[in-house]
CSV table of C-alpha atoms and ligand atoms in Angstrom, one decimal:
chain,number,residue,atom,x,y,z
A,1,MET,CA,0.0,0.0,0.0
A,2,SER,CA,1.5,3.3,-1.1
A,3,THR,CA,0.4,6.8,-0.4
A,4,LEU,CA,1.3,10.0,-2.3
A,5,ILE,CA,1.0,13.2,-0.4
A,6,THR,CA,1.1,16.0,-3.0
A,7,ASN,CA,0.7,19.7,-3.3
A,8,ILE,CA,2.7,20.2,-0.1
A,9,GLY,CA,3.2,24.0,0.2
A,10,GLU,CA,6.4,23.6,2.3
A,11,MET,CA,8.1,20.3,3.2
A,12,VAL,CA,10.7,20.4,6.0
A,13,THR,CA,13.1,17.6,4.9
A,14,ASN,CA,16.2,17.9,7.1
A,15,ALA,CA,17.6,15.8,4.2
A,16,PRO,CA,20.6,13.6,4.9
A,17,ALA,CA,23.8,15.1,3.5
A,18,ASP,CA,25.2,11.9,2.1
A,19,GLY,CA,22.2,9.7,1.3
A,20,PRO,CA,19.7,7.2,2.7
A,21,GLY,CA,20.7,5.6,6.0
A,22,ASP,CA,22.8,8.5,7.3
A,23,GLY,CA,20.0,10.0,9.3
A,24,PRO,CA,19.0,13.7,9.3
A,25,GLY,CA,21.2,16.4,7.8
A,26,GLU,CA,20.9,20.2,7.9
A,27,PHE,CA,17.6,22.1,8.2
A,28,ALA,CA,16.2,22.2,4.7
A,29,VAL,CA,12.8,22.9,3.1
A,30,ARG,CA,11.4,22.2,-0.3
A,31,THR,CA,8.3,24.0,-1.7
A,32,ALA,CA,5.7,22.7,-4.1
A,33,ALA,CA,6.7,19.2,-2.9
A,34,ALA,CA,5.4,15.7,-2.7
A,35,LEU,CA,6.3,12.5,-0.9
A,36,VAL,CA,5.4,8.8,-1.3
A,37,ILE,CA,5.0,6.5,1.7
A,38,ASP,CA,5.4,2.8,0.9
A,39,GLY,CA,4.7,0.5,3.8
A,40,GLY,CA,6.4,2.0,6.9
A,41,THR,CA,9.0,4.1,5.1
A,42,ILE,CA,9.4,7.1,2.8
A,43,ALA,CA,9.9,5.8,-0.7
A,44,TRP,CA,10.4,9.1,-2.6
A,45,THR,CA,10.4,12.9,-2.0
A,46,GLY,CA,10.6,15.6,-4.7
A,47,PRO,CA,8.7,18.2,-6.7
A,48,ALA,CA,5.0,17.8,-6.8
A,49,GLY,CA,5.1,18.0,-10.6
A,50,ARG,CA,7.2,14.9,-10.9
A,51,ALA,CA,5.5,12.7,-8.3
A,52,PRO,CA,5.1,9.0,-9.2
A,53,ALA,CA,1.8,7.1,-9.0
A,54,ALA,CA,0.6,5.6,-5.8
A,55,ASP,CA,-2.3,3.5,-4.5
A,56,GLU,CA,-3.9,6.5,-2.8
A,57,ILE,CA,-3.4,10.3,-3.1
A,58,VAL,CA,-3.7,12.9,-0.3
A,59,ASP,CA,-3.9,16.5,-1.5
A,60,ALA,CA,-2.1,18.7,1.1
A,61,ARG,CA,-3.6,21.8,-0.5
A,62,GLY,CA,-0.6,23.9,0.2
A,63,ARG,CA,-0.2,22.9,3.8
A,64,ALA,CA,3.2,22.4,5.4
A,65,VAL,CA,4.6,18.9,6.1
A,66,LEU,CA,7.3,18.1,8.6
A,67,PRO,CA,9.0,15.0,10.0
A,68,GLY,CA,7.1,13.9,13.1
A,69,PHE,CA,8.5,15.5,16.3
A,70,VAL,CA,11.2,13.5,18.2
A,71,ASP,CA,10.7,14.1,21.9
A,72,SER,CA,14.0,12.8,23.4
A,73,HIS,CA,13.2,13.5,27.1
A,74,ALA,CA,10.0,12.6,28.9
A,75,HIS,CA,8.9,11.1,32.2
A,76,LEU,CA,5.6,9.5,31.4
A,77,VAL,CA,5.2,6.6,33.9
A,78,PHE,CA,3.7,8.0,37.1
A,79,ALA,CA,0.5,8.3,39.1
A,80,GLY,CA,-1.2,11.4,40.5
A,81,GLU,CA,-0.6,15.0,39.6
A,82,ARG,CA,0.8,18.1,41.3
A,83,GLY,CA,-1.3,21.0,40.1
A,84,ALA,CA,-1.4,22.6,43.6
A,85,GLU,CA,2.4,22.6,43.7
A,86,PHE,CA,2.5,24.4,40.4
A,87,ALA,CA,0.0,27.0,41.6
A,88,ALA,CA,2.1,27.5,44.8
A,89,ARG,CA,5.2,28.0,42.7
A,90,MET,CA,3.4,30.6,40.5
A,91,ALA,CA,2.4,32.3,43.8
A,92,GLY,CA,6.1,32.7,44.7
A,93,GLN,CA,7.3,29.5,46.3
A,94,PRO,CA,10.6,28.1,44.7
A,95,TYR,CA,10.8,24.7,42.9
A,96,THR,CA,12.6,22.0,44.9
A,97,ALA,CA,13.2,18.4,44.1
A,98,GLY,CA,11.1,17.4,47.1
A,99,GLY,CA,7.9,17.3,45.1
A,100,ILE,CA,9.3,14.2,43.3
A,101,THR,CA,8.7,12.2,46.5
A,102,ALA,CA,4.9,12.9,46.3
A,103,THR,CA,4.8,11.4,42.8
A,104,VAL,CA,7.0,8.4,43.9
A,105,MET,CA,4.5,7.6,46.7
A,106,ALA,CA,1.5,7.8,44.3
A,107,THR,CA,3.3,5.7,41.7
A,108,ARG,CA,4.2,3.0,44.1
A,109,ALA,CA,0.6,2.8,45.3
A,110,ALA,CA,-0.8,2.6,41.8
A,111,SER,CA,-1.8,-0.6,40.0
A,112,ASP,CA,-0.2,-1.6,36.7
A,113,VAL,CA,-3.6,-0.9,35.1
A,114,THR,CA,-3.6,2.6,36.4
A,115,LEU,CA,0.0,3.3,35.4
A,116,ARG,CA,-0.6,1.8,32.0
A,117,ALA,CA,-3.7,3.9,31.4
A,118,GLY,CA,-1.9,7.1,32.4
A,119,LEU,CA,1.0,6.3,30.2
A,120,ARG,CA,-1.1,5.5,27.2
A,121,ARG,CA,-3.2,8.7,27.6
A,122,LEU,CA,0.0,10.8,27.5
A,123,ALA,CA,1.4,8.8,24.6
A,124,ASP,CA,-1.8,9.4,22.7
A,125,GLU,CA,-1.8,13.1,23.6
A,126,MET,CA,1.7,13.4,22.2
A,127,LEU,CA,0.8,11.6,19.0
A,128,ARG,CA,-2.1,13.9,18.4
A,129,GLN,CA,0.3,16.8,18.6
A,130,GLY,CA,2.6,15.4,16.0
A,131,THR,CA,5.2,13.6,18.2
A,132,THR,CA,5.9,10.2,16.6
A,133,THR,CA,9.0,9.2,18.5
A,134,TYR,CA,9.4,9.7,22.3
A,135,GLU,CA,11.8,8.6,25.0
A,136,CYS,CA,10.3,7.5,28.3
A,137,LYS,CA,12.1,7.3,31.7
A,138,SER,CA,11.4,5.4,34.9
A,139,GLY,CA,12.4,7.2,38.1
A,140,TYR,CA,9.1,7.5,40.1
A,141,GLY,CA,9.3,3.9,41.4
A,142,LEU,CA,12.7,3.8,43.1
A,143,THR,CA,12.3,0.3,44.3
A,144,VAL,CA,13.4,-2.8,42.4
A,145,ARG,CA,9.8,-3.8,41.7
A,146,ASP,CA,8.5,-0.3,40.8
A,147,GLU,CA,11.4,0.7,38.6
A,148,ALA,CA,11.2,-2.7,36.7
A,149,ARG,CA,7.4,-2.4,36.2
A,150,SER,CA,7.8,1.3,35.1
A,151,LEU,CA,10.3,0.2,32.4
A,152,MET,CA,8.2,-2.8,31.4
A,153,LEU,CA,5.3,-0.5,30.8
A,154,ALA,CA,7.5,2.1,29.0
A,155,ALA,CA,8.9,-0.6,26.7
A,156,GLU,CA,5.3,-1.5,25.6
A,157,ILE,CA,5.0,1.9,23.9
A,158,THR,CA,8.6,2.9,22.9
A,159,PRO,CA,12.0,1.4,22.2
A,160,GLU,CA,13.5,4.4,23.9
A,161,ALA,CA,13.0,3.4,27.5
A,162,THR,CA,15.4,4.9,30.0
A,163,TYR,CA,16.3,3.5,33.4
A,164,LEU,CA,16.4,6.5,35.9
A,165,GLY,CA,16.7,4.7,39.2
A,166,ALA,CA,19.2,7.5,40.1
A,167,HIS,CA,16.5,10.2,39.9
A,168,VAL,CA,16.5,11.1,43.7
A,169,VAL,CA,17.3,9.2,46.9
A,170,PRO,CA,13.9,7.9,48.1
A,171,PRO,CA,12.8,8.7,51.7
A,172,GLU,CA,13.6,5.2,53.0
A,173,PHE,CA,17.2,5.7,52.1
A,174,ALA,CA,17.5,9.3,53.5
A,175,GLY,CA,21.1,9.8,54.7
A,176,ASP,CA,22.2,6.6,53.0
A,177,THR,CA,23.0,7.7,49.4
A,178,ALA,CA,25.7,5.0,49.1
A,179,GLY,CA,23.3,2.3,50.2
A,180,TYR,CA,20.7,3.4,47.6
A,181,LEU,CA,23.3,3.6,44.8
A,182,ASP,CA,24.3,0.0,45.7
A,183,LEU,CA,20.7,-0.9,44.9
A,184,VAL,CA,20.5,1.2,41.8
A,185,CYS,CA,23.8,-0.3,40.4
A,186,GLY,CA,23.0,-3.8,41.6
A,187,PRO,CA,19.6,-5.6,41.9
A,188,MET,CA,17.6,-2.7,40.5
A,189,LEU,CA,19.8,-2.5,37.4
A,190,ASP,CA,19.5,-6.3,37.0
A,191,ALA,CA,15.8,-6.1,37.0
A,192,CYS,CA,15.5,-3.0,34.7
A,193,ALA,CA,18.2,-3.6,32.1
A,194,PRO,CA,16.2,-6.1,30.0
A,195,TYR,CA,13.5,-3.4,29.4
A,196,ALA,CA,15.7,-0.4,28.8
A,197,ARG,CA,18.0,1.0,26.1
A,198,TRP,CA,19.3,3.9,28.1
A,199,ILE,CA,20.6,4.8,31.6
A,200,ASP,CA,20.2,8.3,33.0
A,201,VAL,CA,21.2,10.0,36.2
A,202,PHE,CA,20.1,13.4,37.8
A,203,CYS,CA,23.5,15.0,38.4
A,204,GLU,CA,22.8,18.1,40.5
A,205,ASP,CA,23.3,19.5,44.0
A,206,GLY,CA,20.6,17.8,46.1
A,207,ALA,CA,20.6,14.7,43.8
A,208,PHE,CA,23.8,12.9,42.7
A,209,GLY,CA,27.4,14.2,42.6
A,210,ALA,CA,30.0,13.7,39.8
A,211,GLY,CA,31.5,10.5,41.2
A,212,GLU,CA,28.2,9.0,42.0
A,213,ALA,CA,26.7,9.9,38.6
A,214,ALA,CA,29.8,8.5,36.8
A,215,ALA,CA,29.5,5.2,38.7
A,216,VAL,CA,25.8,4.9,37.8
A,217,LEU,CA,26.5,5.4,34.1
A,218,ALA,CA,29.4,3.0,34.2
A,219,ALA,CA,27.3,0.3,35.8
A,220,GLY,CA,24.6,0.7,33.2
A,221,GLN,CA,27.1,0.7,30.3
A,222,ALA,CA,28.6,-2.6,31.7
A,223,ARG,CA,25.1,-4.0,31.2
A,224,GLY,CA,24.8,-2.7,27.6
A,225,LEU,CA,22.8,0.5,28.4
A,226,LEU,CA,23.7,3.8,26.7
A,227,PRO,CA,24.2,6.9,28.9
A,228,ARG,CA,22.4,10.2,29.0
A,229,VAL,CA,22.4,12.7,31.9
A,230,HIS,CA,20.2,15.3,33.6
A,231,ALA,CA,22.9,18.1,33.8
A,232,ASN,CA,23.3,21.7,34.9
A,233,GLN,CA,19.6,22.4,35.4
A,234,LEU,CA,19.4,24.2,38.7
A,235,GLY,CA,23.0,25.7,38.8
A,236,PRO,CA,26.5,25.2,37.5
A,237,GLY,CA,27.9,21.7,38.2
A,238,PRO,CA,29.7,18.7,36.9
A,239,GLY,CA,26.8,17.2,34.9
A,240,VAL,CA,28.0,18.1,31.4
A,241,ARG,CA,31.6,17.0,32.1
A,242,VAL,CA,30.3,13.6,33.5
A,243,ALA,CA,28.1,13.2,30.4
A,244,VAL,CA,30.9,14.0,27.9
A,245,GLN,CA,33.4,11.8,29.7
A,246,ALA,CA,30.9,8.9,29.6
A,247,GLY,CA,30.3,9.4,25.9
A,248,ALA,CA,26.6,10.2,26.6
A,249,ALA,CA,24.3,10.7,23.7
A,250,SER,CA,22.9,13.8,25.4
A,251,ALA,CA,23.3,16.2,28.3
A,252,ASP,CA,19.8,17.4,29.1
A,253,HIS,CA,18.7,20.8,30.5
A,254,CYS,CA,22.1,22.7,30.1
A,255,THR,CA,20.6,25.8,31.7
A,256,TYR,CA,23.8,26.8,33.6
A,257,LEU,CA,26.9,26.2,31.6
A,258,THR,CA,30.5,27.5,32.0
A,259,ALA,CA,32.6,28.3,28.9
A,260,ALA,CA,34.4,25.0,29.6
A,261,ASP,CA,31.1,23.1,29.5
A,262,VAL,CA,30.3,24.7,26.1
A,263,ASP,CA,33.8,23.8,24.8
A,264,LEU,CA,33.4,20.2,26.0
A,265,LEU,CA,30.0,19.8,24.3
A,266,ALA,CA,31.3,21.4,21.1
A,267,SER,CA,34.3,19.0,20.9
A,268,SER,CA,32.2,15.9,21.7
A,269,GLY,CA,29.4,13.8,20.2
A,270,THR,CA,27.1,14.7,23.1
A,271,VAL,CA,24.0,16.6,22.1
A,272,ALA,CA,22.8,19.5,24.4
A,273,THR,CA,19.1,18.9,24.9
A,274,LEU,CA,17.2,22.0,26.0
A,275,LEU,CA,13.9,21.8,27.8
A,276,PRO,CA,12.4,25.3,27.7
A,277,GLY,CA,9.0,24.1,29.0
A,278,VAL,CA,10.8,23.6,32.4
A,279,GLU,CA,12.0,27.1,32.6
A,280,PHE,CA,8.5,28.3,31.5
A,281,SER,CA,6.8,26.2,34.1
A,282,CYS,CA,9.2,27.0,36.9
A,283,ARG,CA,9.6,30.6,35.9
A,284,GLN,CA,13.4,30.2,35.7
A,285,PRO,CA,15.9,31.8,33.2
A,286,TYR,CA,16.1,30.0,29.9
A,287,PRO,CA,19.3,28.3,28.6
A,288,ASP,CA,21.5,30.2,26.2
A,289,ALA,CA,20.8,28.5,23.0
A,290,ARG,CA,22.6,31.0,20.8
A,291,ARG,CA,25.9,30.5,22.8
A,292,LEU,CA,25.6,26.7,22.2
A,293,LEU,CA,24.7,27.1,18.5
A,294,GLY,CA,27.5,29.7,18.0
A,295,ALA,CA,30.0,27.2,19.4
A,296,GLY,CA,28.8,24.5,17.0
A,297,VAL,CA,27.1,22.3,19.6
A,298,THR,CA,24.3,20.1,18.4
A,299,VAL,CA,21.1,21.2,20.1
A,300,ALA,CA,17.9,19.2,20.6
A,301,ILE,CA,14.6,20.5,22.1
A,302,ALA,CA,12.4,18.2,24.1
A,303,THR,CA,9.4,18.6,26.5
A,304,ASP,CA,10.6,16.9,29.8
A,305,CYS,CA,6.9,16.1,30.2
A,306,ASN,CA,6.5,15.2,33.9
A,307,PRO,CA,4.0,16.0,36.6
A,308,GLY,CA,6.3,18.3,38.6
A,309,SER,CA,8.6,20.8,36.8
A,310,CYS,CA,6.8,20.8,33.4
A,311,TYR,CA,3.6,19.1,32.6
A,312,THR,CA,3.4,19.9,28.9
A,313,SER,CA,3.6,17.2,26.1
A,314,SER,CA,3.6,19.9,23.4
A,315,MET,CA,6.6,20.0,21.2
A,316,ALA,CA,5.0,22.9,19.4
A,317,LEU,CA,5.0,24.9,22.6
A,318,CYS,CA,8.6,24.1,23.2
A,319,VAL,CA,9.4,25.2,19.6
A,320,ALA,CA,7.6,28.5,20.2
A,321,LEU,CA,9.5,29.0,23.5
A,322,ALA,CA,12.8,28.3,21.9
A,323,VAL,CA,12.1,30.9,19.2
A,324,ARG,CA,10.5,33.6,21.5
A,325,GLU,CA,12.6,33.1,24.7
A,326,MET,CA,15.9,31.5,23.5
A,327,GLY,CA,16.5,33.4,20.3
A,328,MET,CA,16.5,30.4,18.0
A,329,THR,CA,15.2,30.9,14.5
A,330,THR,CA,12.1,29.0,13.5
A,331,GLY,CA,14.2,26.7,11.3
A,332,GLU,CA,16.7,26.0,14.1
A,333,ALA,CA,13.9,25.3,16.6
A,334,VAL,CA,12.1,22.9,14.2
A,335,TRP,CA,15.3,21.2,13.3
A,336,SER,CA,16.2,20.7,17.0
A,337,ALA,CA,12.7,19.3,17.7
A,338,THR,CA,13.0,16.7,14.9
A,339,ALA,CA,16.5,16.0,13.7
A,340,GLY,CA,18.1,17.2,16.9
A,341,GLY,CA,15.9,14.8,18.9
A,342,ALA,CA,16.9,12.0,16.5
A,343,ARG,CA,20.6,12.8,17.2
A,344,ALA,CA,20.0,12.8,20.9
A,345,LEU,CA,18.5,9.3,20.6
A,346,ARG,CA,21.1,8.2,18.1
A,347,ARG,CA,18.4,7.4,15.6
A,348,ALA,CA,19.2,7.5,11.9
A,349,ASP,CA,15.7,6.6,10.8
A,350,VAL,CA,13.7,9.5,12.1
A,351,GLY,CA,13.8,13.3,12.2
A,352,TYR,CA,13.9,13.8,8.5
A,353,LEU,CA,11.9,13.2,5.3
A,354,GLY,CA,13.9,11.4,2.7
A,355,ALA,CA,13.9,8.1,0.9
A,356,GLY,CA,14.6,5.4,3.5
A,357,ALA,CA,13.4,7.3,6.5
A,358,ARG,CA,10.6,5.9,8.7
A,359,ALA,CA,7.3,7.3,7.4
A,360,ASP,CA,6.6,9.6,10.4
A,361,VAL,CA,4.9,12.6,8.9
A,362,LEU,CA,3.2,15.6,10.5
A,363,MET,CA,0.9,17.8,8.3
A,364,LEU,CA,0.1,21.2,9.7
A,365,ASP,CA,-3.1,23.1,9.1
A,366,ALA,CA,-0.8,25.9,8.1
A,367,PRO,CA,1.4,26.8,5.1
A,368,SER,CA,4.8,26.9,6.9
A,369,HIS,CA,6.7,25.5,9.9
A,370,THR,CA,7.0,29.1,11.1
A,371,TYR,CA,3.4,28.9,12.2
A,372,LEU,CA,4.4,26.6,15.1
A,373,ALA,CA,5.9,29.7,16.8
A,374,TYR,CA,3.9,32.4,15.0
A,375,ARG,CA,0.6,30.8,16.3
A,376,PRO,CA,1.6,29.6,19.7
A,377,GLY,CA,-1.0,27.5,21.6
A,378,VAL,CA,-3.1,26.9,18.5
A,379,PRO,CA,-3.7,23.2,17.7
A,380,LEU,CA,-2.2,23.0,14.2
A,381,THR,CA,-2.1,19.3,13.6
A,382,ALA,CA,-3.9,18.4,10.5
A,383,ALA,CA,-2.8,14.8,10.1
A,384,VAL,CA,-0.1,12.4,11.4
A,385,TRP,CA,1.3,9.3,9.8
A,386,ARG,CA,3.4,7.0,12.1
A,387,GLU,CA,5.4,4.3,10.4
A,388,GLY,CA,3.3,4.9,7.3
A,389,ARG,CA,0.0,4.4,9.1
A,390,LEU,CA,-2.4,7.3,9.3
A,391,ALA,CA,-2.7,7.8,13.0
A,392,VAL,CA,-4.4,11.2,13.4
A,393,ALA,CA,-6.5,13.2,10.9
A,394,ARG,CA,-8.9,16.1,11.0
A,395,PRO,CA,-12.0,14.9,9.2
A,396,GLN,CA,-11.9,17.6,6.5
A,397,ILE,CA,-8.2,16.9,5.7
A,398,LEU,CA,-8.7,13.7,3.8
A,399,ALA,CA,-12.1,14.4,2.4
A,400,GLY,CA,-10.7,15.0,-1.1
B,1,LIG,ZN1,13.8,15.1,33.1
């Protein structure tokens, strides 16, 4: 079954520089374009006037088409919510990591059925907003049983499941960080590794220090997991250095960086993943995206969707914030939310539209990618194809 999407007003391609299989390249757009989906992959892209025949035809009527968003940082397995904490924060109380414990208690008390239902609701919410690839962390269980079931559930919906036993020290280990890390790097890792691709650690004052974080990543790598790090969110610290030294795919947050941190990122294969929804939701200063881009650092944008510091699943909002608050161009922000996310997840099959890419396609009810920032807060999703299958469509879009 093949589908031709034609009369695309503007197609964001992020085309690979060297050819199929290399993953996304630079930001690039093509106007008056078309693409062909065959099975689960993109078979052809090019000018609408030279489009080949296909089993079915979708007329985009001048709308913009993008690669599906790649959200490389999300915490989706949890129970409960913390709306009152958000309201208190907006009334002037500071954000502290302590609120995480409330979610940990609710998550431990929840049934598998409840956790799965919440996870699937968020995953569906993301898909309806054009996110076709997402990472999903554990980190609200913090016991062997609860971390393992969190990852088992995450692995049901995404191959990008991340073991985050080293999120915070749970209350029953208060004052015994070493004892908790023995669990995280021992029996908990044993139980979680079969379900996870990644290992992550919250390297920050009040969470885990440089030596502790490096030990967690090394333990995960010894079990075949790939490292990524929560780094430099609340203040300057060793997170970026730990990430780069471990060969991490990504250092996430990067809100407080020294010149040395920026140099380290620029000279490494570690992506800087910026999470502007967190600064928005915590009323904190935004990371300096222009400084990173100026130094040649690869920048991704993700949501950090979680019930505490940032409860948005909207990549479009994060693009708008990146443009309005972090000085990124609309093209840079869209690239970072698609190709950048793919780089942060070391994926060569998503984040671009070209022959051989996975057929993850977002059609906007708008003529250009710029509308994501130009019309913030407006639901612009017209249709979404995921692995070639039409997953979301406004009724009028495909009516012919
Ligand atoms: Zn996070």
